[in-house]
Structures are given as structure tokens and as C-alpha cells.
Short mmCIF file of C-alpha atoms and ligand atoms in Angstrom, two decimals:
data_model
loop_
_atom_site.label_atom_id
_atom_site.label_comp_id
_atom_site.label_asym_id
_atom_site.label_seq_id
_atom_site.Cartn_x
_atom_site.Cartn_y
_atom_site.Cartn_z
CA MET A 580 49.82 -66.58 73.47
CA ALA A 581 52.83 -68.35 72.11
CA ARG A 582 53.22 -72.03 72.79
CA THR A 583 56.48 -73.64 73.74
CA LYS A 584 57.56 -76.92 72.30
CA LYS A 585 57.13 -79.84 74.64
CA SER A 586 58.44 -82.66 72.52
CA PRO A 587 59.93 -82.79 69.02
CA THR A 588 57.13 -83.11 66.49
CA SER A 589 59.00 -85.75 64.55
CA GLU A 590 58.30 -88.01 67.51
CA LYS A 591 54.57 -87.39 67.36
CA THR A 592 52.58 -90.44 68.13
CA ARG A 593 50.20 -91.77 65.53
CA VAL A 594 46.86 -92.57 67.07
CA LYS A 595 45.56 -95.78 65.64
CA LYS A 596 42.56 -95.38 63.39
CA LYS A 597 39.64 -96.76 65.29
CA GLU A 598 36.47 -98.15 63.80
CA GLY A 599 33.63 -95.64 64.00
CA LYS A 600 35.86 -92.56 64.25
CA LEU A 601 34.63 -89.27 62.87
CA LYS A 602 34.48 -88.97 59.08
CA VAL A 603 35.26 -85.47 57.83
CA LEU A 604 34.79 -83.94 54.39
CA ILE A 605 36.79 -80.73 53.89
CA VAL A 606 35.62 -78.56 50.98
CA ALA A 607 37.69 -75.72 49.53
CA ALA A 608 38.48 -73.94 46.27
CA GLU A 609 42.22 -74.49 46.66
CA VAL A 610 44.16 -77.32 48.24
CA ALA A 611 47.93 -77.84 48.02
CA PRO A 612 49.66 -79.32 46.13
CA TYR A 613 46.95 -79.41 43.42
CA ALA A 614 46.05 -75.72 43.40
CA SER A 615 47.50 -73.06 45.65
CA VAL A 616 47.05 -69.33 45.42
CA GLY A 617 47.24 -68.33 49.06
CA GLY A 618 47.78 -69.64 52.58
CA VAL A 619 44.41 -71.44 52.57
CA ALA A 620 45.69 -74.19 50.24
CA PHE A 621 48.40 -75.20 52.71
CA VAL A 622 46.08 -74.98 55.68
CA MET A 623 43.77 -77.44 53.90
CA LYS A 624 46.58 -79.87 53.17
CA HIS A 625 48.24 -79.75 56.56
CA LEU A 626 45.03 -79.80 58.58
CA SER A 627 43.85 -82.86 56.62
CA LYS A 628 47.19 -84.56 57.17
CA ALA A 629 47.20 -83.78 60.90
CA LEU A 630 43.61 -85.03 61.33
CA THR A 631 44.54 -88.19 59.45
CA ASP A 632 47.51 -88.66 61.78
CA LEU A 633 45.11 -88.37 64.71
CA GLY A 634 43.22 -91.32 63.26
CA TYR A 635 40.25 -89.62 61.58
CA ASP A 636 38.87 -90.47 58.16
CA VAL A 637 39.45 -87.22 56.30
CA ARG A 638 38.64 -86.58 52.65
CA VAL A 639 39.00 -83.37 50.72
CA PHE A 640 36.73 -82.10 47.93
CA MET A 641 37.81 -79.49 45.36
CA PRO A 642 37.35 -78.65 41.66
CA LYS A 643 39.55 -80.28 39.07
CA PHE A 644 41.09 -77.24 37.41
CA GLY A 645 42.68 -77.50 33.96
CA SER A 646 46.13 -77.11 35.50
CA ILE A 647 45.87 -80.32 37.57
CA ASP A 648 47.70 -83.09 35.74
CA GLU A 649 45.94 -86.47 35.86
CA THR A 650 48.95 -88.63 35.04
CA ILE A 651 51.47 -86.95 37.32
CA ASN A 652 49.01 -86.97 40.19
CA LYS A 653 47.72 -90.51 39.50
CA ILE A 654 44.11 -89.38 39.40
CA SER A 655 41.45 -92.04 38.81
CA MET A 656 37.69 -92.07 38.17
CA GLU A 657 35.46 -92.44 41.21
CA TYR A 658 31.97 -91.63 39.87
CA GLU A 659 31.01 -90.98 36.28
CA GLY A 660 28.06 -88.83 35.24
CA LEU A 661 27.15 -87.05 38.48
CA GLU A 662 24.05 -84.97 37.75
CA VAL A 663 24.06 -81.61 39.51
CA PRO A 664 20.78 -79.62 39.44
CA THR A 665 21.33 -76.00 38.46
CA GLY A 666 18.16 -74.79 40.15
CA ASP A 667 16.57 -73.33 37.00
CA GLU A 668 12.89 -73.73 36.16
CA MET A 669 13.47 -76.37 33.49
CA GLY A 670 15.27 -78.65 35.91
CA THR A 671 18.53 -78.44 33.94
CA LYS A 672 21.39 -80.49 35.30
CA LEU A 673 25.13 -80.16 34.77
CA ILE A 674 26.93 -83.43 34.21
CA CYS A 675 30.16 -83.84 36.17
CA ASN A 676 32.58 -86.61 37.11
CA VAL A 677 34.18 -87.15 40.46
CA LYS A 678 37.81 -88.24 40.31
CA LYS A 679 40.19 -88.97 43.12
CA VAL A 680 43.71 -89.39 44.41
CA SER A 681 43.97 -91.91 47.22
CA ASN A 682 46.35 -92.08 50.06
CA GLU A 683 48.60 -89.19 49.33
CA ASN A 684 49.51 -88.15 52.89
CA GLY A 685 47.07 -90.78 54.06
CA PHE A 686 43.87 -89.10 52.92
CA THR A 687 41.78 -89.07 49.76
CA THR A 688 41.25 -85.99 47.64
CA TYR A 689 38.14 -85.87 45.41
CA PHE A 690 37.99 -83.63 42.37
CA LEU A 691 34.79 -82.38 40.80
CA GLU A 692 35.34 -82.50 37.08
CA ASN A 693 33.44 -80.32 34.64
CA GLN A 694 34.72 -79.28 31.24
CA GLU A 695 33.09 -75.89 31.01
CA TYR A 696 33.58 -74.56 34.52
CA TYR A 697 36.87 -76.06 35.71
CA GLU A 698 38.68 -78.07 33.06
CA LYS A 699 38.86 -75.21 30.57
CA ARG A 700 40.16 -72.83 33.24
CA ALA A 701 43.79 -72.83 34.30
CA ASN A 702 43.27 -70.49 37.24
CA VAL A 703 41.45 -70.97 40.51
CA TYR A 704 39.91 -67.48 40.65
CA GLY A 705 39.25 -64.48 38.48
CA TYR A 706 36.44 -65.41 36.06
CA SER A 707 33.24 -63.43 35.62
CA ASP A 708 31.18 -66.58 36.26
CA ASP A 709 32.99 -67.50 39.48
CA PRO A 710 29.69 -67.52 41.45
CA THR A 711 28.41 -70.26 39.09
CA ARG A 712 31.66 -72.19 39.52
CA TRP A 713 31.36 -72.05 43.32
CA ALA A 714 27.64 -72.84 43.34
CA LEU A 715 28.50 -75.89 41.25
CA LEU A 716 31.21 -76.90 43.73
CA ALA A 717 28.74 -76.61 46.63
CA ARG A 718 25.95 -78.54 44.98
CA GLY A 719 28.33 -81.00 43.32
CA THR A 720 29.77 -81.89 46.73
CA LEU A 721 26.29 -82.52 48.10
CA GLU A 722 25.18 -84.63 45.13
CA PHE A 723 28.35 -86.69 45.51
CA ILE A 724 27.57 -87.34 49.18
CA ARG A 725 24.09 -88.46 48.10
CA THR A 726 25.64 -91.22 45.97
CA GLY A 727 26.59 -92.85 49.28
CA ILE A 728 30.24 -93.39 48.31
CA PHE A 729 31.42 -91.29 51.24
CA VAL A 730 28.93 -89.99 53.77
CA PRO A 731 30.77 -87.77 56.25
CA ASP A 732 29.82 -87.11 59.85
CA VAL A 733 30.72 -83.47 59.35
CA ILE A 734 31.27 -81.15 56.38
CA HIS A 735 33.94 -78.49 56.83
CA CYS A 736 33.59 -75.53 54.43
CA ASN A 737 36.17 -72.80 53.87
CA ASP A 738 35.75 -69.17 52.79
CA TRP A 739 33.11 -67.61 50.57
CA HIS A 740 33.60 -70.08 47.69
CA THR A 741 31.89 -72.77 49.76
CA GLY A 742 29.33 -70.47 51.41
CA LEU A 743 26.35 -71.78 49.46
CA LEU A 744 26.88 -75.36 50.62
CA PRO A 745 25.34 -74.89 54.10
CA ASN A 746 22.66 -72.73 52.49
CA TYR A 747 21.63 -75.56 50.11
CA VAL A 748 21.66 -78.10 52.95
CA LYS A 749 19.35 -76.05 55.13
CA THR A 750 16.93 -75.13 52.32
CA VAL A 751 16.80 -77.28 49.17
CA TYR A 752 18.06 -80.45 50.92
CA ARG A 753 16.60 -79.89 54.35
CA LYS A 754 14.41 -82.99 54.09
CA ASP A 755 17.08 -85.16 52.51
CA PRO A 756 17.52 -88.21 54.75
CA ILE A 757 21.31 -88.05 54.54
CA LEU A 758 22.21 -84.41 54.03
CA GLY A 759 19.53 -82.98 56.27
CA LYS A 760 21.33 -84.27 59.34
CA ILE A 761 25.02 -83.61 58.61
CA PRO A 762 26.52 -80.86 60.79
CA MET A 763 28.49 -78.14 59.04
CA VAL A 764 31.51 -76.12 60.11
CA PHE A 765 32.46 -72.95 58.29
CA THR A 766 35.97 -71.45 58.54
CA ILE A 767 36.54 -67.80 57.72
CA HIS A 768 40.09 -67.27 56.48
CA ASN A 769 39.47 -63.69 55.43
CA MET A 770 36.45 -61.38 55.99
CA MET A 771 37.45 -59.12 53.13
CA PHE A 772 36.25 -61.48 50.41
CA GLN A 773 32.52 -62.14 50.58
CA GLY A 774 31.48 -62.88 47.01
CA MET A 775 31.47 -61.24 43.60
CA ILE A 776 29.94 -58.07 44.98
CA ASP A 777 32.18 -55.50 46.59
CA HIS A 778 30.43 -55.28 49.94
CA ARG A 779 32.20 -52.01 50.74
CA HIS A 780 30.83 -50.09 47.79
CA MET A 781 27.51 -51.76 47.17
CA SER A 782 24.19 -50.08 46.39
CA GLU A 783 21.34 -50.75 48.82
CA LEU A 784 19.40 -52.44 46.03
CA ASP A 785 22.05 -55.13 45.82
CA TYR A 786 22.01 -55.88 49.53
CA ASP A 787 21.68 -59.61 50.24
CA ASP A 788 19.93 -60.40 53.50
CA GLY A 789 21.05 -64.00 53.07
CA ARG A 790 17.53 -65.40 53.42
CA SER A 791 16.25 -65.33 49.86
CA HIS A 792 16.04 -68.43 47.68
CA ILE A 793 19.32 -69.29 45.90
CA PRO A 794 18.83 -68.35 42.23
CA SER A 795 19.77 -70.75 39.43
CA PHE A 796 23.43 -71.18 38.41
CA PHE A 797 22.72 -69.06 35.35
CA ALA A 798 20.76 -66.17 36.90
CA ASP A 799 22.44 -62.76 37.09
CA ARG A 800 21.24 -62.48 40.65
CA LEU A 801 23.65 -65.24 41.72
CA ASN A 802 26.45 -62.67 41.30
CA LYS A 803 24.86 -60.45 43.90
CA LEU A 804 24.67 -63.02 46.68
CA ASN A 805 26.88 -62.57 49.69
CA PHE A 806 28.27 -66.11 49.79
CA LEU A 807 30.30 -65.51 52.95
CA LYS A 808 27.29 -64.22 54.85
CA ARG A 809 25.27 -67.25 53.77
CA GLY A 810 28.03 -69.61 54.85
CA ILE A 811 28.02 -67.92 58.25
CA LEU A 812 24.23 -67.87 58.55
CA TYR A 813 23.54 -71.49 57.69
CA SER A 814 26.48 -73.33 59.26
CA ASP A 815 26.23 -74.98 62.65
CA ALA A 816 29.60 -73.86 64.00
CA LEU A 817 31.95 -71.14 62.81
CA ASN A 818 35.56 -70.38 63.30
CA THR A 819 38.29 -68.16 62.12
CA VAL A 820 42.00 -68.77 62.15
CA SER A 821 43.05 -67.07 65.40
CA LYS A 822 41.40 -66.20 68.69
CA THR A 823 42.14 -62.49 68.35
CA TYR A 824 40.69 -62.26 64.82
CA ALA A 825 37.60 -64.09 66.09
CA LYS A 826 37.13 -61.22 68.55
CA GLU A 827 38.16 -58.45 66.17
CA ILE A 828 35.55 -59.38 63.55
CA LEU A 829 32.82 -58.60 66.08
CA THR A 830 33.75 -54.92 65.70
CA PRO A 831 32.98 -52.55 62.80
CA GLU A 832 36.72 -51.97 62.26
CA PHE A 833 37.39 -55.59 61.25
CA GLY A 834 33.90 -57.01 60.67
CA GLU A 835 33.58 -55.84 57.03
CA GLY A 836 29.86 -55.15 57.50
CA LEU A 837 29.10 -58.53 59.07
CA ASP A 838 30.07 -57.63 62.66
CA LYS A 839 26.48 -57.28 63.85
CA LEU A 840 25.50 -60.66 62.42
CA LEU A 841 28.58 -62.28 63.95
CA MET A 842 27.79 -60.67 67.28
CA GLU A 843 24.39 -62.42 67.18
CA LEU A 844 26.07 -65.73 66.41
CA LYS A 845 28.90 -65.23 68.90
CA GLY A 846 28.04 -68.39 70.82
CA ARG A 847 28.88 -70.48 67.75
CA LEU A 848 32.05 -68.61 66.75
CA PHE A 849 35.51 -69.87 67.74
CA GLY A 850 39.15 -69.10 66.95
CA ILE A 851 41.68 -71.80 66.04
CA ILE A 852 45.19 -70.80 65.12
CA ASN A 853 46.76 -72.26 61.96
CA GLY A 854 49.90 -74.32 62.20
CA ILE A 855 52.83 -75.02 59.89
CA ASP A 856 54.30 -78.31 58.80
CA TYR A 857 57.30 -78.90 61.07
CA ASP A 858 58.61 -81.78 58.97
CA GLU A 859 58.60 -79.87 55.68
CA LEU A 860 59.88 -76.66 57.25
CA ASN A 861 62.93 -77.70 59.18
CA PRO A 862 66.18 -75.71 59.02
CA ALA A 863 68.11 -78.85 59.97
CA THR A 864 66.98 -80.79 56.89
CA ASP A 865 65.59 -78.24 54.40
CA THR A 866 67.25 -78.87 51.04
CA LEU A 867 66.38 -75.37 49.83
CA VAL A 868 68.76 -73.65 52.26
CA GLU A 869 72.50 -73.22 51.71
CA LYS A 870 73.61 -74.50 55.12
CA ASN A 871 71.48 -76.58 57.49
CA TYR A 872 71.47 -75.69 61.17
CA ASP A 873 69.47 -76.08 64.34
CA ILE A 874 69.00 -74.32 67.64
CA GLY A 875 72.44 -75.46 68.78
CA SER A 876 74.31 -74.21 65.71
CA LEU A 877 72.75 -70.84 64.99
CA GLU A 878 76.12 -69.37 64.00
CA LEU A 879 75.82 -71.40 60.76
CA ARG A 880 73.05 -69.02 59.70
CA ASP A 881 75.86 -66.61 58.69
CA GLU A 882 76.54 -68.77 55.63
CA ASN A 883 72.89 -68.47 54.63
CA LYS A 884 72.99 -64.71 55.12
CA ASN A 885 76.04 -64.58 52.91
CA ALA A 886 74.32 -66.65 50.20
CA LEU A 887 71.26 -64.43 50.38
CA GLN A 888 73.26 -61.21 50.04
CA LYS A 889 74.97 -62.74 46.99
CA GLU A 890 71.63 -63.83 45.51
CA TYR A 891 70.27 -60.28 45.78
CA ASP A 892 73.55 -58.70 44.67
CA LEU A 893 74.04 -56.82 47.91
CA PRO A 894 77.36 -56.15 49.66
CA ILE A 895 78.37 -59.10 51.86
CA LYS A 896 78.07 -57.74 55.39
CA PRO A 897 77.66 -60.34 58.13
CA ASN A 898 77.03 -57.81 60.92
CA VAL A 899 74.47 -55.56 59.30
CA PRO A 900 70.90 -56.36 60.37
CA LEU A 901 69.14 -57.92 57.38
CA PHE A 902 65.37 -57.37 57.34
CA GLY A 903 63.05 -59.42 55.12
CA PHE A 904 59.50 -59.61 53.82
CA VAL A 905 58.02 -62.79 52.33
CA GLY A 906 54.42 -62.71 51.19
CA ARG A 907 51.70 -61.35 48.98
CA LEU A 908 52.00 -57.71 47.98
CA ASP A 909 48.65 -56.75 49.36
CA ILE A 910 47.30 -53.72 51.12
CA GLN A 911 46.14 -56.11 53.90
CA LYS A 912 49.78 -56.83 54.71
CA GLY A 913 50.68 -53.15 55.23
CA VAL A 914 53.36 -53.18 52.52
CA ASP A 915 52.76 -49.44 51.96
CA LEU A 916 53.48 -48.68 55.63
CA LEU A 917 56.53 -50.94 55.50
CA VAL A 918 58.04 -49.13 52.51
CA ARG A 919 57.35 -45.67 53.97
CA THR A 920 58.98 -46.62 57.28
CA LEU A 921 61.89 -48.39 55.62
CA ARG A 922 62.73 -45.16 53.77
CA GLN A 923 63.45 -43.51 57.12
CA VAL A 924 65.32 -46.46 58.59
CA LEU A 925 67.41 -46.98 55.45
CA ALA A 926 68.33 -43.29 55.35
CA GLU A 927 69.42 -43.17 58.99
CA TYR A 928 70.82 -46.63 59.73
CA ASN A 929 73.08 -49.26 58.34
CA ILE A 930 70.63 -52.04 57.47
CA GLN A 931 69.67 -54.17 54.47
CA PHE A 932 66.23 -55.25 53.25
CA VAL A 933 65.19 -58.08 50.90
CA GLN A 934 61.75 -59.06 49.66
CA VAL A 935 60.04 -61.84 47.70
CA GLY A 936 56.40 -62.19 46.66
CA GLY A 937 54.09 -60.79 44.00
CA GLY A 938 50.69 -59.17 43.88
CA ASP A 939 49.51 -55.58 43.66
CA GLY A 940 51.28 -53.64 40.88
CA GLY A 941 51.22 -50.35 42.79
CA LEU A 942 52.99 -51.88 45.78
CA ALA A 943 55.57 -53.52 43.50
CA GLU A 944 56.19 -50.06 42.04
CA MET A 945 56.78 -48.63 45.54
CA LEU A 946 59.37 -51.36 46.12
CA ASN A 947 61.03 -50.53 42.79
CA TYR A 948 61.45 -46.90 43.81
CA LEU A 949 62.90 -48.01 47.13
CA LYS A 950 65.43 -50.20 45.34
CA ASN A 951 66.37 -47.31 43.02
CA ASP A 952 66.92 -44.96 45.95
CA PHE A 953 68.92 -47.45 48.07
CA PRO A 954 70.53 -49.80 45.53
CA ASP A 955 73.19 -51.13 47.95
CA LYS A 956 70.81 -51.74 50.78
CA VAL A 957 67.68 -53.12 49.13
CA GLY A 958 67.04 -56.29 47.10
CA ILE A 959 63.63 -57.04 45.60
CA HIS A 960 61.94 -59.90 43.77
CA PRO A 961 58.31 -58.74 43.40
CA TYR A 962 57.08 -62.05 41.96
CA PRO A 963 56.05 -65.36 43.47
CA ASN A 964 58.90 -67.82 43.90
CA PHE A 965 59.08 -71.29 45.37
CA ALA A 966 62.66 -71.52 46.70
CA LEU A 967 63.56 -67.95 47.64
CA PRO A 968 61.34 -67.74 50.76
CA ARG A 969 63.40 -70.51 52.41
CA MET A 970 66.62 -68.64 51.61
CA LEU A 971 65.13 -65.59 53.28
CA PHE A 972 63.88 -67.46 56.36
CA SER A 973 67.29 -69.03 56.88
CA GLY A 974 69.39 -65.95 56.09
CA CYS A 975 67.49 -62.87 57.26
CA ASP A 976 67.79 -61.66 60.85
CA LEU A 977 64.38 -60.03 61.04
CA PHE A 978 61.01 -60.04 59.25
CA VAL A 979 58.52 -57.20 59.26
CA TYR A 980 54.74 -57.78 59.15
CA PRO A 981 52.84 -54.56 59.77
CA SER A 982 49.42 -55.89 58.66
CA ARG A 983 46.24 -53.78 58.67
CA PHE A 984 44.45 -56.98 59.62
CA GLU A 985 45.68 -60.57 59.76
CA PRO A 986 43.34 -63.53 60.28
CA CYS A 987 46.34 -65.72 61.12
CA GLY A 988 49.41 -65.19 59.00
CA VAL A 989 51.81 -68.03 58.39
CA VAL A 990 55.10 -66.33 57.52
CA GLN A 991 55.78 -65.12 61.06
CA LEU A 992 55.55 -68.77 62.19
CA GLU A 993 57.89 -69.87 59.41
CA ALA A 994 60.35 -67.08 60.28
CA MET A 995 60.46 -68.14 63.95
CA ARG A 996 60.92 -71.77 62.97
CA TYR A 997 64.11 -70.70 61.13
CA GLY A 998 65.41 -68.49 63.95
CA ALA A 999 64.51 -65.17 62.27
CA ILE A 1000 62.78 -62.61 64.46
CA PRO A 1001 59.40 -61.12 63.53
CA VAL A 1002 58.50 -57.45 63.96
CA VAL A 1003 54.70 -57.43 63.83
CA ARG A 1004 51.63 -55.35 64.48
CA HIS A 1005 49.44 -56.48 67.37
CA VAL A 1006 46.49 -57.69 65.25
CA GLY A 1007 44.79 -61.05 64.62
CA GLY A 1008 47.03 -64.09 64.45
CA LEU A 1009 50.18 -61.94 64.67
CA ALA A 1010 49.10 -60.86 68.16
CA ASP A 1011 48.43 -64.47 69.15
CA THR A 1012 51.73 -65.91 67.96
CA VAL A 1013 54.41 -63.28 68.63
CA GLU A 1014 55.22 -62.11 72.14
CA ASN A 1015 57.01 -58.79 72.60
CA PHE A 1016 60.59 -59.33 73.76
CA ASP A 1017 61.44 -58.06 77.21
CA SER A 1018 65.19 -57.55 77.47
CA SER A 1019 65.11 -57.43 81.27
CA THR A 1020 63.61 -60.91 81.64
CA GLY A 1021 64.82 -62.39 78.34
CA LYS A 1022 61.26 -63.50 77.54
CA GLY A 1023 59.45 -63.03 74.24
CA THR A 1024 59.82 -63.98 70.60
CA GLY A 1025 59.74 -60.77 68.59
CA PHE A 1026 58.89 -57.08 68.51
CA VAL A 1027 55.28 -55.98 68.61
CA PHE A 1028 53.71 -52.56 67.95
CA LYS A 1029 50.13 -51.46 68.27
CA TYR A 1030 49.23 -48.59 65.96
CA PHE A 1031 49.24 -48.68 62.20
CA ASN A 1032 51.65 -45.79 61.65
CA GLU A 1033 55.31 -45.11 60.84
CA PHE A 1034 56.22 -44.00 64.38
CA SER A 1035 55.06 -47.23 65.99
CA LEU A 1036 56.75 -49.46 63.43
CA PHE A 1037 59.91 -47.32 63.39
CA GLY A 1038 60.18 -47.60 67.19
CA GLN A 1039 60.13 -51.41 67.16
CA MET A 1040 62.58 -51.64 64.26
CA ILE A 1041 65.04 -49.52 66.24
CA ARG A 1042 64.50 -51.66 69.35
CA ALA A 1043 65.11 -54.76 67.24
CA MET A 1044 68.42 -53.35 66.02
CA GLU A 1045 69.50 -52.55 69.59
CA VAL A 1046 68.88 -56.13 70.69
CA TYR A 1047 70.56 -57.42 67.52
CA ASN A 1048 73.76 -55.64 68.59
CA ASN A 1049 73.78 -57.46 71.92
CA THR A 1050 75.01 -60.92 70.93
CA SER A 1051 73.87 -62.88 73.98
CA LEU A 1052 70.42 -61.25 74.17
CA TRP A 1053 69.94 -61.81 70.45
CA ARG A 1054 70.85 -65.47 70.78
CA GLN A 1055 68.38 -65.82 73.63
CA LEU A 1056 65.65 -64.23 71.49
CA GLN A 1057 66.40 -66.52 68.54
CA GLU A 1058 66.27 -69.57 70.77
CA ASN A 1059 62.95 -68.44 72.27
CA ALA A 1060 61.52 -68.09 68.76
CA MET A 1061 62.81 -71.48 67.62
CA ARG A 1062 61.38 -73.21 70.68
CA GLN A 1063 57.82 -72.24 69.79
CA ASP A 1064 55.56 -75.07 68.71
CA PHE A 1065 53.04 -74.09 66.07
CA SER A 1066 52.80 -77.54 64.57
CA TRP A 1067 49.35 -78.79 63.51
CA ASN A 1068 48.98 -81.35 66.32
CA PHE A 1069 47.37 -78.91 68.72
CA SER A 1070 45.14 -77.10 66.21
CA ALA A 1071 43.92 -80.32 64.59
CA SER A 1072 42.58 -81.53 67.93
CA GLU A 1073 40.89 -78.14 68.38
CA TYR A 1074 39.13 -78.73 65.05
CA VAL A 1075 37.93 -82.10 66.29
CA LYS A 1076 36.32 -80.33 69.25
CA LEU A 1077 34.75 -77.87 66.85
CA TYR A 1078 33.31 -80.70 64.73
CA GLU A 1079 31.81 -82.18 67.87
CA ARG A 1080 30.33 -78.83 68.82
CA ALA A 1081 28.81 -78.48 65.36
CA ALA A 1082 27.18 -81.91 65.76
CA HIS A 1083 25.79 -80.81 69.10
CA PHE A 1084 24.35 -77.56 67.67
CA ARG A 1085 22.90 -79.46 64.69
CA LYS A 1086 21.14 -81.99 66.89
CA LYS A 1087 19.54 -79.23 68.87
CA GLU A 1088 18.20 -77.72 65.65
CA ILE A 1089 16.59 -80.84 64.18
CA PRO A 1090 13.15 -81.36 65.76
CA THR A 1091 12.85 -84.82 67.28
CA LYS A 1092 9.69 -86.82 66.49
CA LYS A 1093 7.58 -87.49 69.55
C1 GLC B 814 44.22 -65.86 54.53
C2 GLC B 814 44.61 -64.86 55.65
C3 GLC B 814 45.84 -65.31 56.42
C4 GLC B 814 45.66 -66.77 56.87
C5 GLC B 814 45.34 -67.65 55.66
C6 GLC B 814 45.10 -69.11 56.02
O1 GLC B 814 45.15 -65.81 53.50
O2 GLC B 814 44.84 -63.57 55.09
O3 GLC B 814 46.04 -64.48 57.56
O4 GLC B 814 46.85 -67.21 57.49
O5 GLC B 814 44.15 -67.19 55.04
O6 GLC B 814 44.11 -69.29 56.99
#
């Protein structure tokens, strides 16, 4: 359930780095600010920062994509000529470099450099040889550790792109004196993406039981591996990004075909909610918002609402409830349900709706039609944008997140931080972070519905508007939302416990010599 702020995060105490404290290597395909496609990139950055603040020695490992500028980012050479075995019969090796940026946010980021597979590619994802690129990342990380430059006490892998890393450790490198002993944690940010294969429409012949030998980087069969399943199978401890999602994925409805396997591994599976950066996202200091405010000056939000209505070319109406949606246009997020329900609400009630975020072309088209049908009530920007989300968080009254599934979700946390009220479906991280408002007790932080249909969402949107019209109740609700504490402090210490658990499970697995 929601957590209430105990002390301002800006006052967080820095634990002094002690000698002999845990050394962590976090491996991911995307890490902000160097490459960010989705929420994962920010989770990687902020978790690493929070662990560093707690005094741990955290380093991050990712590919050096063509879009990462060496001069701007002050990247330097760490290891030249790293030889990474491809696993083919001839013993072919790919030659890579490892570069690094030190001390940004207090931790070091390592980049695996390879001309062919990363340097020549501007994008993180979307190439037909992605499995080779991720196999190279997995094995490149391990070969780097073998150089002895940084030998972590735990390796923390994220999503399917890093799934082969634990698999290599427990097979090819199982007798390696260094790697063979390092515990591994695997975080699932999304069950939907498991590899190159579409696990939902896959022929039986292509089924990967996860136990077969990893083919060479260049073999066609690499494309058929279920990387996510392998990450799950071979890691020592697993987690996903909310407690509810960790339970949901044990069922066929959310398990994406891996529910039975996860059920078997239940004792090693945990849920840790993501946080947001409370220093970066602060309505009192955010330079991207028109007028700064805090919990004591919520009336100043009106100026931001005004600026937002201007920005989207909508009539300036301070008292009309302004709904918003920030995020990827993805079927996961229930954008289709949102648009269908909005049609009814817009036709019957005096509301406005604004949106920012790109993605699926079909969903963007639905939004276009909505705008055409309600030009004075709807404003859309169906593309990614850096500054607009902050304008929305600080100016909208309500946000709607009717996700089909949601491992964690970050935008509802950002909305609450800015005093905007979320209307969410009771799934995954949304269920764990938003508490349904009870007008009789004045408790709760948003509006929550259970079923994925128009009636359920419609009902909560109407309730939200009723409360909006009651000034004192609304203020109470906004204050409740703003008092929540979803900073990284708590979750980072949960990760430390998870790393310790992984070490415990690993020890139990390695036979001791008598
Ligand atoms: C994925 C999930 C989202 C989660 C994010 C970071 O994008 O869909 O719910 O917040 O990963 O963990």
C-alpha cells in the first residue's frame, strides 16, 4: 500500500561508504541518460544512485550505442581489446573495448564498445540481429569481470536482453574461479517481452525449454531462444517491480506462458516497487513548470493549468476538470479503453483532456479522431517530448491509467508528486501505489477500478469529478497524494536485501569440498 512521507528526502542521510561493502554490477540494455527508451533506463539510473548514496560500490554495464557522445559524456578507455568468445566451433572471438564514465552521480558506468553491433547502430532495439547483440552484452560483461578490473559481489541483470548472462555463468563458466561463485539477481520489468520469438504465437517446434546449450552468436537458433525464461531459470534470486505484479505473474492471465515455471521458483521471487527521483521531480523547484508550488500553495497550480490550456490551444477554463495521459501509446497501457470511455465522458460532461507520448500508430490514430470530434475539449501530442510531461503533471487535475497489466508504472507516482490525482486500474504497481479515495474518512490518494471495461472506468471518472467539485475534499485528496513517499531510499534498501538473499541461495547451490 501507499507509503507516507516521514521526512523530506532532501534531508536524506548519506551513509558513509565502508570498506568491504557490497560491490554491485548492474547490467541493462538501456540506462539514462546515455540511452533511454522506456521506464527501465530511469530505474537503472536512480537505483544505482540510491545504492551509491547508501554507501555501496555500484557500477553499471551497458553497450556503447552510436548515439552516445564520447566528448560530451567525457568517456575514457578502461580496457582495450577485450576478446569475447562467440561460442562457434572455430573459437571465433569478437574484439571489443570497455570504456567508462566515472563518478557521474557517484557511480561508474562501463560501456561495451563494438563497431559492428553497437557503434554502427543509433537505436537501442529493433535490429534483426538483436539476439547476437544481447548475447555479446552478456558474454562481454562476463569477460570484463574476468579481467579483474571490477569483480562484483553480485550481478544484477534486467529484462530479457540480459537473460543469457546467468545462463552462461551456470554453464560455460560454471568452473571459472571468479564467475562460478558470483550470485545473480534478475529483475523482470515486463513479462511481455521474452526474446526475438513471439511466445504467444510460436510453433511447438520453436519451443525453448531453456536447458539446451547456448548456440553461437551467429547461429539462427539463437533467435529462437527464450532469453527471459533463461534469465529466470539460471538466476539465484528474481524480482519484479511491484508486489502485486510478482503475484499476478504466477497466474496464466499475466504469466505470459511462464506462470508455471515461476510458480515452481516462487520461493526465489520477490516484488520491489520502483521509486522516482524526488530531487529531480519537485514542483517547488522544477524549471520546466510555469509556476513553482508546494503542498502549502496548491492554488498556484491554476497558473500551470492556464499555461497548459494555452499550450494545447484549448479554451482557458480554470474550473473545468482537466484530465491527462502521459506515457507510451501501447496496448499495455489501455489507451484504447481510455479513448472509448473518454468519448462518453466528453459527450456528456464539461471536461478537457490532454495527452503526450508516442508509440503505436493505431492508437495515435484513435486519439486523432477524438481530437477531431471534440476539438475544444481535447489536445493531443502523440509523440515523445521531454518538457511537456512536466507541464501536464503540474497543470492537469487528474491522470487516467487504465492498464491491462502494469509491472510498476512510474507516471502515477510522478502525477501524485505534483498534486495531480490518478484514476487507475487495480493491477500491478498501480494497485500497490494508489489507494482508492474514501470521501467519508478523507483517506486515499486516487480513484481505483477493478475491471477492464468502460463501465468501471467511467464510474471512477464520474466519482473523480464529484470530488473535484468539492473544494475542501479535493484539497485533502491532493495533499494526501503529495504526502506519499515513493523515493528510492526504501526500494534501494530492499534491493540490498535481495542481493543478500541471492548470495545465500548461491552458496547453497555450490557444493562445498569435504
Ligand atoms: C516497464 C513496465 C513499467 C515499469 C518499467 C520500469 O516499462 O511496463 O510498468 O514501471 O518497466 O520497471
